[in-house]
Coordinates of N, CA and C in Angstrom, one line a residue:
X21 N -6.7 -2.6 -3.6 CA -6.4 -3.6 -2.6 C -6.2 -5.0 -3.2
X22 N -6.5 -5.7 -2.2 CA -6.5 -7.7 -2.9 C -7.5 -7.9 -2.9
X23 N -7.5 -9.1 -3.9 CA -8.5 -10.0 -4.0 C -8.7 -10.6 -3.0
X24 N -9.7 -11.3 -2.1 CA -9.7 -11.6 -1.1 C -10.6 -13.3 -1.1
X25 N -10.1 -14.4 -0.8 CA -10.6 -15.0 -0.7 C -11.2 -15.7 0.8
X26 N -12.2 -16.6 1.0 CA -12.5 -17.0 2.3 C -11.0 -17.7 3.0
X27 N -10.4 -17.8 2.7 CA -9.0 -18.4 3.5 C -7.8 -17.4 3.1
X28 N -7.9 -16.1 3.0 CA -6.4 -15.6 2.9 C -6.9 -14.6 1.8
X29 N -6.0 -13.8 1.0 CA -5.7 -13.5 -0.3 C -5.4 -13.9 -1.0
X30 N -5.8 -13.1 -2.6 CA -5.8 -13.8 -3.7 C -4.1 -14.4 -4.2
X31 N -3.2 -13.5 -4.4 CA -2.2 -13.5 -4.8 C -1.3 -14.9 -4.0
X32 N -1.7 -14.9 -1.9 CA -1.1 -16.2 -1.6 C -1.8 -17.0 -1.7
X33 N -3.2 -17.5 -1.9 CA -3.8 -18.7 -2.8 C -3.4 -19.2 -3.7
X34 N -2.7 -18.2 -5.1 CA -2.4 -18.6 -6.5 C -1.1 -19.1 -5.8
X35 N -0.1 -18.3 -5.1 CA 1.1 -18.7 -4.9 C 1.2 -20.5 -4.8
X36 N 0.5 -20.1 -4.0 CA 0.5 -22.0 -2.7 C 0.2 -22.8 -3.8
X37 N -0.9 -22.3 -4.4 CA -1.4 -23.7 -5.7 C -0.5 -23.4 -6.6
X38 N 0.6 -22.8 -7.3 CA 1.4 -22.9 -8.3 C 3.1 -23.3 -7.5
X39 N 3.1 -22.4 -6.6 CA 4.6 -22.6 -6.1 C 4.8 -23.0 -4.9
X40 N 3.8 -23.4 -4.0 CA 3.8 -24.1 -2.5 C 3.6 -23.3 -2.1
X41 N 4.2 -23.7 -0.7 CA 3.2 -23.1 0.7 C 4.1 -22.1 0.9
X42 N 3.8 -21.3 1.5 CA 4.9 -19.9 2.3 C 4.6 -20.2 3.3
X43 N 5.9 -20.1 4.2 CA 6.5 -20.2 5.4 C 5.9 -19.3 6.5
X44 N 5.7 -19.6 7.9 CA 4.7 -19.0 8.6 C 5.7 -17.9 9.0
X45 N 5.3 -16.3 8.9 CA 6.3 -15.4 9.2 C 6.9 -14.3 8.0
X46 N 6.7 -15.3 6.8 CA 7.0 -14.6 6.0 C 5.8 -14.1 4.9
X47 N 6.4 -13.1 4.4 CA 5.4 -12.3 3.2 C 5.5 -12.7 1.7
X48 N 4.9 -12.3 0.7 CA 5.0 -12.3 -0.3 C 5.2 -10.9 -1.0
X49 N 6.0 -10.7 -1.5 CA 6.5 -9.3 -2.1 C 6.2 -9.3 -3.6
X50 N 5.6 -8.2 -4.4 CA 5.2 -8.2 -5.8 C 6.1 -7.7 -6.4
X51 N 6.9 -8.6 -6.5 CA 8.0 -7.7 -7.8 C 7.9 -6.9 -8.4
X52 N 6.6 -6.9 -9.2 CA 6.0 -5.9 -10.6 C 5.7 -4.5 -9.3
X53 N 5.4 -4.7 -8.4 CA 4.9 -3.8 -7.8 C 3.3 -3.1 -7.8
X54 N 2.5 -4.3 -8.1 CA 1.5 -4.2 -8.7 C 0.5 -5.1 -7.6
X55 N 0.1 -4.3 -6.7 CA -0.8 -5.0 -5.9 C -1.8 -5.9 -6.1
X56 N -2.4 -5.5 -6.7 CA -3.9 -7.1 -7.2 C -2.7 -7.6 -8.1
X57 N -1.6 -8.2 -8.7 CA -1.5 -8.9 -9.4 C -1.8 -9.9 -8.5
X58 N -1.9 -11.3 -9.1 CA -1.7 -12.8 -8.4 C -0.6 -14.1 -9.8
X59 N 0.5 -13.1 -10.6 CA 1.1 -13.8 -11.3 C 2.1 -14.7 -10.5
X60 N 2.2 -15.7 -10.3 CA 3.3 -16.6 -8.8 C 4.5 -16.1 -9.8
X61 N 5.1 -16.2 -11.1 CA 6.0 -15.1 -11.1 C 6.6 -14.6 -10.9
X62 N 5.9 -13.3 -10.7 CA 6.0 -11.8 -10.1 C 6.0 -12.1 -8.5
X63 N 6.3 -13.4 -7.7 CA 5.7 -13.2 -5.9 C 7.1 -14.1 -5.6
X64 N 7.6 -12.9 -5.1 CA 8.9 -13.3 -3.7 C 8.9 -13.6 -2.5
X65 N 9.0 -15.1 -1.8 CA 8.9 -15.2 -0.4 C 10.1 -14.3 0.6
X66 N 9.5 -13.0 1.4 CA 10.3 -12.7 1.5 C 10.1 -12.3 3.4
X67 N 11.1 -11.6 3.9 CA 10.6 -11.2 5.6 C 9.9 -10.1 5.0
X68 N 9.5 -9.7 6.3 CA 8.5 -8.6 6.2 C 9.4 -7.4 6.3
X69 N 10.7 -7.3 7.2 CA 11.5 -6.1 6.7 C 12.4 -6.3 5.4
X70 N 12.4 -7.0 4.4 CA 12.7 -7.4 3.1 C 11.9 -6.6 2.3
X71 N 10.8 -7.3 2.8 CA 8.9 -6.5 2.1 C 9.1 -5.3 2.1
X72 N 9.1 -4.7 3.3 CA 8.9 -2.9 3.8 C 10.1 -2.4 3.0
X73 N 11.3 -3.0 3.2 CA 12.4 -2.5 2.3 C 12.3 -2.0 1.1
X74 N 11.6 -3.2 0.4 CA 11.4 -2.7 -1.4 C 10.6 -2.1 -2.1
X75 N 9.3 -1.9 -0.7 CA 8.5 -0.7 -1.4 C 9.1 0.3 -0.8
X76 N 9.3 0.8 0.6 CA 10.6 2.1 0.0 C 11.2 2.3 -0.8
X77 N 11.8 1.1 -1.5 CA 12.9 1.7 -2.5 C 12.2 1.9 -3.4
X78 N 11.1 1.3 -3.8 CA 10.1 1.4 -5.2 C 9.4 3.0 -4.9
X79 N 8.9 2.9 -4.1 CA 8.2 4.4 -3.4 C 9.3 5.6 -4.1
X80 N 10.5 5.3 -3.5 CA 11.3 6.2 -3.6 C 11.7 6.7 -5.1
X81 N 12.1 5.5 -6.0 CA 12.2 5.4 -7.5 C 11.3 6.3 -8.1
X82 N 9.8 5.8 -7.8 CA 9.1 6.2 -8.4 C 8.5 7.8 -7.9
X83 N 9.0 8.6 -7.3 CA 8.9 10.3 -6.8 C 10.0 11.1 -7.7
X84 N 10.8 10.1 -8.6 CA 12.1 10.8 -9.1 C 11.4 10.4 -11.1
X85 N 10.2 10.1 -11.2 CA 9.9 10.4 -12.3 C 8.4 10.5 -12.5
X86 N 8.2 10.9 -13.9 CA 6.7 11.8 -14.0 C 5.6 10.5 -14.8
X87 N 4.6 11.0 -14.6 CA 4.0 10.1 -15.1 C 4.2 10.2 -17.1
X88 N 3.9 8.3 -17.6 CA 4.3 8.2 -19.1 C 6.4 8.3 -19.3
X89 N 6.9 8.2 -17.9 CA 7.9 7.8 -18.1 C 9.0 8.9 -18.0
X90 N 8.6 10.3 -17.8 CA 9.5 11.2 -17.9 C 10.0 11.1 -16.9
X91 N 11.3 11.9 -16.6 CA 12.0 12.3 -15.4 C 11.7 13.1 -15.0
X92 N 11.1 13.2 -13.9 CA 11.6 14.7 -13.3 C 12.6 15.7 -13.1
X93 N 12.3 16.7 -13.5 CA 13.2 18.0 -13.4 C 14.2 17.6 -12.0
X94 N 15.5 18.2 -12.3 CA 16.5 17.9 -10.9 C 16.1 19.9 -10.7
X95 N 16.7 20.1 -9.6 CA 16.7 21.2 -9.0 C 17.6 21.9 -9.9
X96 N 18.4 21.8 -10.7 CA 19.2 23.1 -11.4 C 18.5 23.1 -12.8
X97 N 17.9 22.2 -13.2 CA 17.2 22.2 -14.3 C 15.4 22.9 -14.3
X98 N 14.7 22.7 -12.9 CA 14.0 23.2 -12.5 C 14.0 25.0 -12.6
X99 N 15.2 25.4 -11.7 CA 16.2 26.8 -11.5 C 16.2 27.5 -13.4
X100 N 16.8 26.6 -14.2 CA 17.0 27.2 -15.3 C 15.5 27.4 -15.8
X101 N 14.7 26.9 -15.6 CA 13.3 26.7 -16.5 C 12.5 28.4 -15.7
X102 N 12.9 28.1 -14.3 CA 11.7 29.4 -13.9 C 12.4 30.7 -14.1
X103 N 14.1 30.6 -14.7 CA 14.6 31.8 -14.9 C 14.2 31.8 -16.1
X104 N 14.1 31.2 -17.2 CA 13.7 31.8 -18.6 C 14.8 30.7 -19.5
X105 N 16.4 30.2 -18.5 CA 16.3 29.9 -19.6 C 16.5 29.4 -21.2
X106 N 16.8 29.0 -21.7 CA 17.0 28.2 -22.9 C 17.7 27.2 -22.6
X107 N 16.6 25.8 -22.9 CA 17.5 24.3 -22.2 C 18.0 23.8 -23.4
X108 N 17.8 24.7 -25.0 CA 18.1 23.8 -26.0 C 20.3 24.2 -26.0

């Protein structure tokens, strides 16, 4: 989750005191995709269906590869592996 401070979260505290204030309405979006960061950075003032937008598409990105950076198998490559065979 966030850091949590008595007036808000961590990430829009750092924002405001490094890059100003955010606009009432809108979100802050983590570029890095990386929830506790608080790098102002990495933080896009953005709407909130902007927001929801790009963690879908990050969500999505990231189901199409494995963890340490591999890809995941596509379906005919999967197909050739459980038949036996030879991907060299």
């Amino acid at each position: 989750g966030y850091g949590r401070f008595r007036n808000g979260t961590a990430h829009r505290a750092v924002f405001a005191y490094y890059r100003g204030d955010i606009p009432s309405g809108l979100d802050l979006d983590h570029r890095c995709r990386v929830r506790a960061c608080v790098n102002p950075a990495h933080l896009d003032i953005v709407s909130r269906g902007e927001n929801l937008r790009r963690g879908y598409a990050a969500r999505a990105a990231e189901s199409t590869t494995r963890s340490r950076g591999h890809r995941a198998p596509t379906a005919t490559a999967a197909a050739r592996i459980a038949g036996g065979d030879d991907l060299a």
